[in-house]
mmCIF file of C-alpha atoms and ligand atoms in Angstrom:
data_model
loop_
_atom_site.group_PDB
_atom_site.id
_atom_site.type_symbol
_atom_site.label_atom_id
_atom_site.label_comp_id
_atom_site.label_asym_id
_atom_site.label_seq_id
_atom_site.Cartn_x
_atom_site.Cartn_y
_atom_site.Cartn_z
ATOM 1 C CA UNK A 97 121.682 -36.957 -215.985
ATOM 2 C CA UNK A 98 121.151 -32.914 -215.657
ATOM 3 C CA UNK A 99 117.661 -31.950 -217.763
ATOM 4 C CA UNK A 100 116.234 -34.974 -217.133
ATOM 5 C CA UNK A 101 113.089 -34.560 -214.264
ATOM 6 C CA UNK A 102 111.491 -37.435 -212.903
ATOM 7 C CA UNK A 103 107.117 -36.972 -212.911
ATOM 8 C CA UNK A 104 106.446 -36.826 -209.371
ATOM 9 C CA UNK A 105 104.032 -39.776 -208.885
ATOM 10 C CA UNK A 106 100.487 -40.173 -209.019
ATOM 11 C CA UNK A 107 97.875 -42.785 -209.339
ATOM 12 C CA UNK A 108 95.048 -41.934 -212.511
ATOM 13 C CA UNK A 109 91.931 -42.539 -212.684
ATOM 14 C CA UNK A 110 89.803 -42.416 -215.070
ATOM 15 C CA UNK A 111 85.840 -41.084 -214.249
ATOM 16 C CA UNK A 112 83.017 -42.819 -216.278
ATOM 17 C CA UNK A 113 80.877 -40.062 -215.437
ATOM 18 C CA UNK A 114 80.842 -36.706 -213.114
ATOM 19 C CA UNK A 115 79.406 -37.645 -210.379
ATOM 20 C CA UNK A 116 82.052 -40.924 -209.676
ATOM 21 C CA UNK A 117 85.076 -38.055 -210.450
ATOM 22 C CA UNK A 118 83.084 -35.867 -207.962
ATOM 23 C CA UNK A 119 83.023 -38.845 -205.298
ATOM 24 C CA UNK A 120 86.525 -39.506 -206.133
ATOM 25 C CA UNK A 121 87.614 -36.194 -206.058
ATOM 26 C CA UNK A 122 85.238 -35.984 -202.547
ATOM 27 C CA UNK A 123 87.729 -38.370 -200.865
ATOM 28 C CA UNK A 124 90.467 -36.923 -200.489
ATOM 29 C CA UNK A 125 93.545 -35.573 -202.350
ATOM 30 C CA UNK A 126 92.438 -35.487 -205.713
ATOM 31 C CA UNK A 127 92.423 -33.072 -208.085
ATOM 32 C CA UNK A 128 90.453 -32.804 -211.745
ATOM 33 C CA UNK A 129 92.316 -33.481 -215.069
ATOM 34 C CA UNK A 130 92.297 -32.233 -218.523
ATOM 35 C CA UNK A 131 94.529 -31.257 -220.556
ATOM 36 C CA UNK A 132 97.668 -31.895 -217.807
ATOM 37 C CA UNK A 133 99.324 -29.181 -219.500
ATOM 38 C CA UNK A 134 99.471 -26.909 -216.539
ATOM 39 C CA UNK A 135 99.549 -30.225 -213.700
ATOM 40 C CA UNK A 136 101.888 -31.758 -215.407
ATOM 41 C CA UNK A 137 103.509 -29.370 -215.735
ATOM 42 C CA UNK A 138 102.907 -28.241 -211.746
ATOM 43 C CA UNK A 139 104.300 -31.782 -210.541
ATOM 44 C CA UNK A 140 107.339 -32.610 -213.498
ATOM 45 C CA UNK A 141 109.078 -29.882 -212.383
ATOM 46 C CA UNK A 142 108.330 -29.524 -208.422
ATOM 47 C CA UNK A 143 106.695 -26.203 -208.243
ATOM 48 C CA UNK A 144 104.931 -26.511 -204.794
ATOM 49 C CA UNK A 145 105.784 -27.669 -201.390
ATOM 50 C CA UNK A 146 105.339 -31.502 -200.438
ATOM 51 C CA UNK A 147 102.164 -31.829 -198.671
ATOM 52 C CA UNK A 148 100.181 -29.988 -201.964
ATOM 53 C CA UNK A 149 100.035 -32.246 -203.975
ATOM 54 C CA UNK A 150 97.255 -34.503 -205.294
ATOM 55 C CA UNK A 151 97.615 -38.333 -204.513
ATOM 56 C CA UNK A 152 95.540 -38.826 -207.177
ATOM 57 C CA UNK A 153 94.389 -37.481 -210.963
ATOM 58 C CA UNK A 154 91.020 -37.639 -211.441
ATOM 59 C CA UNK A 155 91.166 -37.741 -215.890
ATOM 60 C CA UNK A 156 88.151 -36.305 -216.992
ATOM 61 C CA UNK A 157 88.028 -37.226 -220.374
ATOM 62 C CA UNK A 158 86.786 -40.145 -219.918
ATOM 63 C CA UNK A 159 83.368 -39.873 -218.812
ATOM 64 C CA UNK A 160 80.967 -39.940 -220.602
ATOM 65 C CA UNK A 161 78.375 -38.276 -221.917
ATOM 66 C CA UNK A 162 81.349 -36.049 -222.820
ATOM 67 C CA UNK A 163 82.049 -32.515 -221.131
ATOM 68 C CA UNK A 164 83.987 -31.826 -224.631
ATOM 69 C CA UNK A 165 81.311 -29.385 -227.147
ATOM 70 C CA UNK A 166 80.224 -26.521 -228.954
ATOM 71 C CA UNK A 167 76.835 -25.639 -229.427
ATOM 72 C CA UNK A 168 75.361 -21.894 -230.107
ATOM 73 C CA UNK A 169 71.515 -22.108 -229.767
ATOM 74 C CA UNK A 170 68.954 -19.976 -229.284
ATOM 75 C CA UNK A 171 70.837 -16.995 -228.548
ATOM 76 C CA UNK A 172 73.026 -19.152 -225.968
ATOM 77 C CA UNK A 173 76.522 -20.567 -226.208
ATOM 78 C CA UNK A 174 77.206 -23.368 -224.626
ATOM 79 C CA UNK A 175 80.758 -25.171 -224.518
ATOM 80 C CA UNK A 176 82.047 -28.091 -222.087
ATOM 81 C CA UNK A 177 84.496 -27.706 -219.527
ATOM 82 C CA UNK A 178 86.190 -30.088 -221.897
ATOM 83 C CA UNK A 179 86.651 -28.418 -224.788
ATOM 84 C CA UNK A 180 89.998 -27.711 -226.111
ATOM 85 C CA UNK A 181 91.439 -24.404 -226.994
ATOM 86 C CA UNK A 182 92.049 -24.969 -231.090
ATOM 87 C CA UNK A 183 88.363 -25.967 -231.780
ATOM 88 C CA UNK A 184 87.159 -22.959 -229.358
ATOM 89 C CA UNK A 185 88.894 -20.822 -232.071
ATOM 90 C CA UNK A 186 88.302 -22.367 -234.955
ATOM 91 C CA UNK A 187 84.425 -22.998 -234.518
ATOM 92 C CA UNK A 188 82.425 -20.847 -236.787
ATOM 93 C CA UNK A 189 79.685 -19.950 -234.917
ATOM 94 C CA UNK A 190 82.295 -18.170 -232.018
ATOM 95 C CA UNK A 191 83.889 -16.723 -234.070
ATOM 96 C CA UNK A 192 80.639 -14.981 -235.735
ATOM 97 C CA UNK A 193 78.622 -14.138 -232.343
ATOM 98 C CA UNK A 194 82.306 -14.058 -229.633
ATOM 99 C CA UNK A 195 84.740 -12.965 -231.280
ATOM 100 C CA UNK A 196 86.648 -11.636 -229.046
ATOM 101 C CA UNK A 197 86.738 -15.534 -226.929
ATOM 102 C CA UNK A 198 87.380 -16.786 -230.553
ATOM 103 C CA UNK A 199 90.916 -15.079 -230.481
ATOM 104 C CA UNK A 200 91.244 -15.095 -227.390
ATOM 105 C CA UNK A 201 91.316 -18.916 -226.863
ATOM 106 C CA UNK A 202 93.851 -18.849 -230.556
ATOM 107 C CA UNK A 203 96.688 -16.734 -228.652
ATOM 108 C CA UNK A 204 97.466 -19.429 -226.366
ATOM 109 C CA UNK A 205 100.817 -20.859 -226.114
ATOM 110 C CA UNK A 206 101.206 -22.988 -229.600
ATOM 111 C CA UNK A 207 98.825 -24.375 -231.604
ATOM 112 C CA UNK A 208 99.940 -28.323 -230.230
ATOM 113 C CA UNK A 209 99.247 -26.575 -226.400
ATOM 114 C CA UNK A 210 95.623 -25.805 -227.960
ATOM 115 C CA UNK A 211 95.467 -29.493 -229.545
ATOM 116 C CA UNK A 212 95.340 -30.407 -225.882
ATOM 117 C CA UNK A 213 94.667 -27.627 -223.292
ATOM 118 C CA UNK A 214 91.180 -27.431 -222.397
ATOM 119 C CA UNK A 215 89.105 -24.679 -221.662
ATOM 120 C CA UNK A 216 87.970 -25.279 -218.224
ATOM 121 C CA UNK A 217 92.279 -25.471 -217.449
ATOM 122 C CA UNK A 218 93.246 -22.658 -219.041
ATOM 123 C CA UNK A 219 90.662 -20.441 -216.880
ATOM 124 C CA UNK A 220 91.700 -23.032 -213.491
ATOM 125 C CA UNK A 221 95.573 -22.465 -214.402
ATOM 126 C CA UNK A 222 97.778 -22.044 -211.295
ATOM 127 C CA UNK A 223 99.000 -18.528 -210.937
ATOM 128 C CA UNK A 224 102.163 -16.945 -212.577
ATOM 129 C CA UNK A 225 104.768 -15.570 -210.854
ATOM 130 C CA UNK A 226 108.525 -15.991 -211.139
ATOM 131 C CA UNK A 227 108.887 -16.889 -208.114
ATOM 132 C CA UNK A 228 106.085 -18.948 -207.452
ATOM 133 C CA UNK A 229 106.749 -21.098 -210.494
ATOM 134 C CA UNK A 230 110.221 -21.608 -209.570
ATOM 135 C CA UNK A 231 111.011 -25.274 -210.072
ATOM 136 C CA UNK A 232 112.072 -27.429 -206.495
ATOM 137 C CA UNK A 233 109.921 -24.787 -205.054
ATOM 138 C CA UNK A 234 112.790 -22.799 -204.502
ATOM 139 C CA UNK A 235 111.193 -20.227 -202.971
ATOM 140 C CA UNK A 236 107.889 -20.825 -200.493
ATOM 141 C CA UNK A 237 106.598 -17.928 -201.901
ATOM 142 C CA UNK A 238 102.743 -16.063 -199.823
ATOM 143 C CA UNK A 239 100.865 -18.127 -202.212
ATOM 144 C CA UNK A 240 102.018 -21.491 -201.645
ATOM 145 C CA UNK A 241 101.902 -20.677 -197.526
ATOM 146 C CA UNK A 242 104.920 -18.805 -197.061
ATOM 147 C CA UNK A 243 105.614 -15.372 -195.654
ATOM 148 C CA UNK A 244 107.539 -13.686 -198.328
ATOM 149 C CA UNK A 245 106.577 -12.103 -201.196
ATOM 150 C CA UNK A 246 110.096 -12.562 -203.208
ATOM 151 C CA UNK A 247 108.395 -10.427 -206.168
ATOM 152 C CA UNK A 248 107.603 -7.195 -204.296
ATOM 153 C CA UNK A 249 111.584 -6.557 -203.700
ATOM 154 C CA UNK A 250 113.045 -8.629 -206.189
ATOM 155 C CA UNK A 251 111.964 -9.375 -209.870
ATOM 156 C CA UNK A 252 108.806 -7.894 -210.095
ATOM 157 C CA UNK A 253 109.263 -7.198 -214.294
ATOM 158 C CA UNK A 254 105.691 -8.914 -214.766
ATOM 159 C CA UNK A 255 103.854 -8.344 -211.948
ATOM 160 C CA UNK A 256 101.091 -7.229 -210.918
ATOM 161 C CA UNK A 257 100.456 -3.351 -211.519
ATOM 162 C CA UNK A 258 96.803 -2.432 -209.766
ATOM 163 C CA UNK A 259 98.175 -3.950 -206.008
ATOM 164 C CA UNK A 260 98.070 -6.842 -204.214
ATOM 165 C CA UNK A 261 95.300 -9.537 -202.831
ATOM 166 C CA UNK A 262 96.385 -11.040 -199.560
ATOM 167 C CA UNK A 263 99.994 -9.517 -200.326
ATOM 168 C CA UNK A 264 100.410 -11.473 -203.456
ATOM 169 C CA UNK A 265 101.687 -10.391 -207.149
ATOM 170 C CA UNK A 266 101.660 -13.142 -208.539
ATOM 171 C CA UNK A 267 98.912 -12.390 -211.967
ATOM 172 C CA UNK A 268 96.540 -14.883 -213.744
ATOM 173 C CA UNK A 269 97.766 -14.969 -217.099
ATOM 174 C CA UNK A 270 94.687 -16.969 -218.844
ATOM 175 C CA UNK A 271 93.645 -15.559 -222.037
ATOM 176 C CA UNK A 272 90.926 -17.077 -221.809
ATOM 177 C CA UNK A 273 89.733 -15.606 -219.028
ATOM 178 C CA UNK A 274 89.195 -11.784 -219.591
ATOM 179 C CA UNK A 275 87.425 -12.567 -222.621
ATOM 180 C CA UNK A 276 84.842 -14.674 -220.232
ATOM 181 C CA UNK A 277 84.391 -12.230 -218.338
ATOM 182 C CA UNK A 278 83.966 -9.293 -220.842
ATOM 183 C CA UNK A 279 81.232 -11.452 -222.080
ATOM 184 C CA UNK A 280 79.179 -11.711 -219.255
ATOM 185 C CA UNK A 281 79.739 -15.610 -219.015
ATOM 186 C CA UNK A 282 78.906 -18.281 -216.527
ATOM 187 C CA UNK A 283 80.583 -21.558 -215.396
ATOM 188 C CA UNK A 284 78.391 -24.361 -214.821
ATOM 189 C CA UNK A 285 79.566 -26.817 -212.142
ATOM 190 C CA UNK A 286 78.164 -30.272 -210.950
ATOM 191 C CA UNK A 287 77.097 -27.864 -208.088
ATOM 192 C CA UNK A 288 76.110 -24.144 -209.335
ATOM 193 C CA UNK A 289 76.421 -21.722 -211.970
ATOM 194 C CA UNK A 290 79.145 -18.994 -211.087
ATOM 195 C CA UNK A 291 79.721 -15.521 -212.913
ATOM 196 C CA UNK A 292 83.006 -15.695 -214.589
ATOM 197 C CA UNK A 293 84.063 -12.439 -212.358
ATOM 198 C CA UNK A 294 83.230 -14.336 -209.056
ATOM 199 C CA UNK A 295 85.674 -17.503 -210.325
ATOM 200 C CA UNK A 296 89.020 -16.600 -208.890
ATOM 201 C CA UNK A 297 89.808 -16.280 -205.378
ATOM 202 C CA UNK A 298 94.083 -15.849 -204.722
ATOM 203 C CA UNK A 299 93.151 -17.357 -200.734
ATOM 204 C CA UNK A 300 93.846 -21.280 -201.928
ATOM 205 C CA UNK A 301 96.534 -21.700 -204.491
ATOM 206 C CA UNK A 302 94.489 -22.840 -206.712
ATOM 207 C CA UNK A 303 93.123 -19.793 -207.089
ATOM 208 C CA UNK A 304 89.671 -20.585 -207.853
ATOM 209 C CA UNK A 305 86.632 -20.443 -205.676
ATOM 210 C CA UNK A 306 85.598 -24.014 -207.068
ATOM 211 C CA UNK A 307 85.175 -26.547 -203.790
ATOM 212 C CA UNK A 308 87.553 -30.044 -203.558
ATOM 213 C CA UNK A 309 84.549 -32.216 -205.751
ATOM 214 C CA UNK A 310 83.198 -29.364 -208.019
ATOM 215 C CA UNK A 311 83.790 -29.726 -211.428
ATOM 216 C CA UNK A 312 83.238 -27.734 -214.130
ATOM 217 C CA UNK A 313 80.482 -28.934 -217.285
ATOM 218 C CA UNK A 314 79.835 -26.026 -219.297
ATOM 219 C CA UNK A 315 80.852 -22.178 -220.238
ATOM 220 C CA UNK A 316 77.258 -20.054 -220.373
ATOM 221 C CA UNK A 317 77.566 -17.069 -223.274
ATOM 222 C CA UNK A 318 75.174 -15.255 -224.004
ATOM 223 C CA UNK A 319 75.036 -13.892 -227.466
ATOM 224 C CA UNK A 320 76.299 -10.002 -227.019
ATOM 225 C CA UNK A 321 73.755 -8.074 -228.113
ATOM 226 C CA UNK A 322 73.569 -7.260 -232.114
ATOM 227 C CA UNK A 323 75.005 -3.985 -232.028
ATOM 228 C CA UNK A 324 78.005 -4.729 -229.656
ATOM 229 C CA UNK A 325 81.121 -6.035 -230.606
ATOM 230 C CA UNK A 326 83.667 -8.247 -228.627
ATOM 231 C CA UNK A 327 87.187 -8.579 -229.170
ATOM 232 C CA UNK A 328 90.300 -9.199 -227.538
ATOM 233 C CA UNK A 329 94.162 -7.821 -228.045
ATOM 234 C CA UNK A 330 97.388 -9.034 -226.227
ATOM 235 C CA UNK A 331 100.892 -7.947 -225.706
ATOM 236 C CA UNK A 332 103.741 -10.610 -225.588
ATOM 237 C CA UNK A 333 107.189 -10.937 -226.787
ATOM 238 C CA UNK A 334 107.162 -13.767 -228.986
ATOM 239 C CA UNK A 335 104.489 -14.106 -231.361
ATOM 240 C CA UNK A 336 104.761 -17.212 -231.711
ATOM 241 C CA UNK A 337 104.499 -19.244 -228.407
ATOM 242 C CA UNK A 338 104.036 -16.871 -225.011
ATOM 243 C CA UNK A 339 101.831 -16.125 -221.951
ATOM 244 C CA UNK A 340 100.454 -12.427 -221.602
ATOM 245 C CA UNK A 341 102.593 -9.114 -221.040
ATOM 246 C CA UNK A 342 99.202 -7.730 -220.356
ATOM 247 C CA UNK A 343 95.527 -8.982 -222.303
ATOM 248 C CA UNK A 344 92.278 -8.298 -222.425
ATOM 249 C CA UNK A 345 88.752 -8.339 -224.052
ATOM 250 C CA UNK A 346 85.749 -5.832 -224.437
ATOM 251 C CA UNK A 347 82.517 -5.921 -224.818
ATOM 252 C CA UNK A 348 81.680 -2.620 -226.584
ATOM 253 C CA UNK A 349 78.388 -1.260 -227.978
ATOM 254 C CA UNK A 350 74.579 -0.017 -227.875
ATOM 255 C CA UNK A 351 75.341 1.970 -225.024
ATOM 256 C CA UNK A 352 77.237 -1.109 -223.383
ATOM 257 C CA UNK A 353 81.016 -0.937 -222.140
ATOM 258 C CA UNK A 354 82.881 -4.341 -220.360
ATOM 259 C CA UNK A 355 86.249 -4.089 -220.437
ATOM 260 C CA UNK A 356 88.941 -6.725 -218.950
ATOM 261 C CA UNK A 357 92.738 -6.964 -218.358
ATOM 262 C CA UNK A 358 94.814 -9.593 -217.695
ATOM 263 C CA UNK A 359 97.857 -10.998 -216.124
ATOM 264 C CA UNK A 360 98.006 -7.069 -214.451
ATOM 265 C CA UNK A 361 96.771 -8.140 -211.076
ATOM 266 C CA UNK A 362 95.853 -11.524 -209.410
ATOM 267 C CA UNK A 363 92.756 -11.712 -211.006
ATOM 268 C CA UNK A 364 91.056 -10.881 -214.022
ATOM 269 C CA UNK A 365 90.678 -6.897 -213.850
ATOM 270 C CA UNK A 366 87.893 -4.578 -214.976
ATOM 271 C CA UNK A 367 88.894 -1.506 -216.381
ATOM 272 C CA UNK A 368 85.950 -0.309 -214.660
ATOM 273 C CA UNK A 369 86.690 3.970 -215.170
ATOM 274 C CA UNK A 370 87.151 3.184 -218.657
ATOM 275 C CA UNK A 371 83.584 1.373 -218.788
ATOM 276 C CA UNK A 372 81.969 4.594 -216.924
ATOM 277 C CA UNK A 373 83.517 7.075 -219.756
ATOM 278 C CA UNK A 374 82.881 4.812 -222.504
ATOM 279 C CA UNK A 375 79.481 3.526 -220.789
ATOM 280 C CA UNK A 376 76.059 5.113 -222.730
ATOM 281 C CA UNK A 377 78.627 6.603 -225.300
ATOM 282 C CA UNK A 378 79.426 4.024 -227.355
ATOM 283 C CA UNK A 379 77.893 5.777 -230.466
ATOM 284 C CA UNK A 380 80.211 8.548 -230.630
ATOM 285 C CA UNK A 381 83.402 6.485 -229.610
ATOM 286 C CA UNK A 382 86.798 8.197 -231.586
ATOM 287 C CA UNK A 383 90.344 8.197 -230.550
ATOM 288 C CA UNK A 384 90.002 11.583 -227.657
ATOM 289 C CA UNK A 385 87.325 9.227 -226.175
ATOM 290 C CA UNK A 386 89.178 6.552 -226.354
ATOM 291 C CA UNK A 387 92.204 7.945 -225.193
ATOM 292 C CA UNK A 388 90.617 9.278 -222.250
ATOM 293 C CA UNK A 389 89.239 5.804 -221.485
ATOM 294 C CA UNK A 390 92.591 4.457 -221.676
ATOM 295 C CA UNK A 391 94.166 6.727 -219.301
ATOM 296 C CA UNK A 392 90.802 6.236 -217.060
ATOM 297 C CA UNK A 393 91.616 2.526 -217.277
ATOM 298 C CA UNK A 394 95.273 2.708 -215.639
ATOM 299 C CA UNK A 395 94.310 5.828 -213.503
ATOM 300 C CA UNK A 396 94.432 3.291 -210.513
ATOM 301 C CA UNK A 397 97.391 1.454 -211.221
ATOM 302 C CA UNK A 398 100.195 1.325 -208.427
ATOM 303 C CA UNK A 399 103.168 -0.183 -210.264
ATOM 304 C CA UNK A 400 106.058 -2.488 -208.433
ATOM 305 C CA UNK A 401 109.736 -1.142 -208.768
ATOM 306 C CA UNK A 402 110.444 -2.470 -212.360
ATOM 307 C CA UNK A 403 106.581 -3.070 -213.760
ATOM 308 C CA UNK A 404 105.930 0.664 -214.548
ATOM 309 C CA UNK A 405 106.355 -0.223 -218.466
ATOM 310 C CA UNK A 406 103.604 -2.310 -218.340
ATOM 311 C CA UNK A 407 101.174 0.243 -217.062
ATOM 312 C CA UNK A 408 102.028 2.369 -221.252
ATOM 313 C CA UNK A 409 101.077 -1.538 -222.552
ATOM 314 C CA UNK A 410 97.986 -1.690 -220.142
ATOM 315 C CA UNK A 411 96.733 1.543 -221.554
ATOM 316 C CA UNK A 412 97.336 1.001 -225.324
ATOM 317 C CA UNK A 413 95.185 -2.556 -224.343
ATOM 318 C CA UNK A 414 92.831 -0.585 -223.934
ATOM 319 C CA UNK A 415 92.944 1.527 -226.695
ATOM 320 C CA UNK A 416 93.005 -0.897 -228.953
ATOM 321 C CA UNK A 417 90.299 -2.371 -227.895
ATOM 322 C CA UNK A 418 87.774 0.225 -227.984
ATOM 323 C CA UNK A 419 88.940 1.445 -231.647
ATOM 324 C CA UNK A 420 90.653 -2.011 -233.089
ATOM 325 C CA UNK A 421 93.338 -1.735 -235.476
ATOM 326 C CA UNK A 422 94.550 1.243 -233.408
ATOM 327 C CA UNK A 423 98.705 0.229 -232.691
ATOM 328 C CA UNK A 424 99.550 2.710 -229.816
HETATM 329 C C1 FAD B 158 104.442 -24.224 -223.411
HETATM 330 C C2 FAD B 158 102.857 -23.520 -222.824
HETATM 331 C C3 FAD B 158 102.635 -21.887 -223.419
HETATM 332 C C4 FAD B 158 101.166 -21.561 -222.968
HETATM 333 N N1 FAD B 158 100.680 -20.510 -223.375
HETATM 334 C C5 FAD B 158 99.767 -19.522 -222.322
HETATM 335 C C6 FAD B 158 98.916 -19.051 -223.046
HETATM 336 O O1 FAD B 158 100.085 -18.448 -224.199
HETATM 337 N N2 FAD B 158 97.788 -18.225 -222.150
HETATM 338 C C7 FAD B 158 97.348 -18.261 -221.526
HETATM 339 O O2 FAD B 158 96.622 -18.561 -221.076
HETATM 340 N N3 FAD B 158 97.497 -19.596 -221.801
HETATM 341 C C8 FAD B 158 99.116 -20.662 -221.885
HETATM 342 N N4 FAD B 158 99.464 -21.466 -220.915
HETATM 343 C C9 FAD B 158 98.937 -22.596 -220.241
HETATM 344 C C10 FAD B 158 98.057 -23.352 -220.930
HETATM 345 O O3 FAD B 158 96.273 -22.352 -221.377
HETATM 346 C C11 FAD B 158 97.053 -23.807 -219.045
HETATM 347 O O4 FAD B 158 98.328 -24.766 -218.977
HETATM 348 C C12 FAD B 158 96.043 -24.568 -220.363
HETATM 349 O O5 FAD B 158 95.092 -24.061 -220.793
HETATM 350 C C13 FAD B 158 95.139 -25.583 -219.172
HETATM 351 O O6 FAD B 158 94.695 -26.352 -219.684
HETATM 352 P P1 FAD B 158 94.481 -28.437 -219.750
HETATM 353 O O7 FAD B 158 92.790 -28.733 -219.514
HETATM 354 O O8 FAD B 158 95.846 -28.530 -220.034
HETATM 355 O O9 FAD B 158 94.287 -27.701 -217.570
HETATM 356 P P2 FAD B 158 94.756 -29.103 -216.831
HETATM 357 O O10 FAD B 158 96.298 -28.315 -216.509
HETATM 358 O O11 FAD B 158 94.248 -30.349 -216.948
HETATM 359 O O12 FAD B 158 94.126 -28.619 -215.265
HETATM 360 C C14 FAD B 158 94.395 -27.450 -214.819
HETATM 361 C C15 FAD B 158 93.851 -26.555 -213.688
HETATM 362 O O13 FAD B 158 92.185 -26.714 -213.932
HETATM 363 C C16 FAD B 158 91.578 -27.312 -212.826
HETATM 364 N N5 FAD B 158 90.895 -28.490 -213.855
HETATM 365 C C17 FAD B 158 90.594 -28.803 -215.173
HETATM 366 N N6 FAD B 158 89.291 -29.006 -216.090
HETATM 367 C C18 FAD B 158 88.793 -28.866 -214.248
HETATM 368 C C19 FAD B 158 87.163 -29.106 -214.689
HETATM 369 N N7 FAD B 158 86.773 -29.189 -215.912
HETATM 370 N N8 FAD B 158 86.740 -28.951 -213.351
HETATM 371 C C20 FAD B 158 87.343 -28.881 -212.327
HETATM 372 N N9 FAD B 158 88.564 -28.270 -212.421
HETATM 373 C C21 FAD B 158 89.255 -28.719 -213.634
HETATM 374 C C22 FAD B 158 92.593 -28.780 -212.312
HETATM 375 O O14 FAD B 158 92.548 -29.546 -211.780
HETATM 376 C C23 FAD B 158 93.942 -27.920 -212.968
HETATM 377 O O15 FAD B 158 93.844 -27.660 -211.148
HETATM 378 C C24 FAD B 158 101.082 -22.049 -221.413
HETATM 379 C C25 FAD B 158 100.821 -23.664 -221.639
HETATM 380 C C26 FAD B 158 102.550 -23.864 -221.518
HETATM 381 C C27 FAD B 158 102.944 -25.502 -221.086
#
């Protein structure tokens, strides 16, 4: 029947503990399963080449004690990796002290997606590129082990504006990712603690530094200094449900400036030149300084043939992050 797709088959194992999940993952071709909103899409639309699919999905939602919690204590926010985005967006402590994260989580997809998708899954979602995501692996692109980046010469309206990594110009479209990097979060796994900034690695299709048997347990975020505020901005074509064309998050104040853009590069992009302009001058922010920093943020852009317009969007996002309420 046209339009109906059979889900690729896999064995589902309900893990009772983190150790059990790690053991099964270590045995071979198995992936952790959280909300499943990305994994099931990949399996249903057969986005990947044969041989790249998991035989086994290890369900982390059955782990006890649960990895779904939000706890703010002693100046540190701890969020279980299986916590739903909807819960994060509504949590009072997150909204009060980590506004960028609450806004980012609340901007993902639609209410239905946010009620299923988890924070760990959002930051570990596969990359987005028109050719990478085409059903039935119609384009066996570089990121899937092929030898061609189709986006370089094809439709690249939504791809990287800051260049490639290993030849790939697909982008990371997580909304939560830039907020975690701006807030200098850490990701705690069963093996180590990873700074959010170091979490992505596009040399592997799954795009994170996580090892085969590594399970994210918790996101940890230090409370920003009292004089600093965090913010999140997103530009998307549709308001109700859409991936970002460009998004960004910032932590600004107390002399501190961290500005992170996403959907503009294969991994979240620190706008370091803008940060340098603001650092130490956050008490004197005005329109002129914001313009200067926004220009600096995109000064390294190397847009592709059809995505020059995204440079202007990125510039506007940076300006809005610095001057909340700005609409240009
Ligand atoms: C219609 C639609 C609209 C969307 N819009 C947006 C949007 O606007 N913004 C946005 O940011 N995203 C958007 N998304 C993507 C969505 O947010 C992700 O699919 C979702 O966050 C993934 O979370 P999940 O819990 O479902 O992860 P899963 O699909 O279960 O897993 C995703 C990846 O993370 C890995 N993983 C998950 N948890 C762990 C863990 N604890 N340890 C180790 N590995 C783990 C999995 O193995 C897998 O590789 C959209 C998706 C859809 C379907």
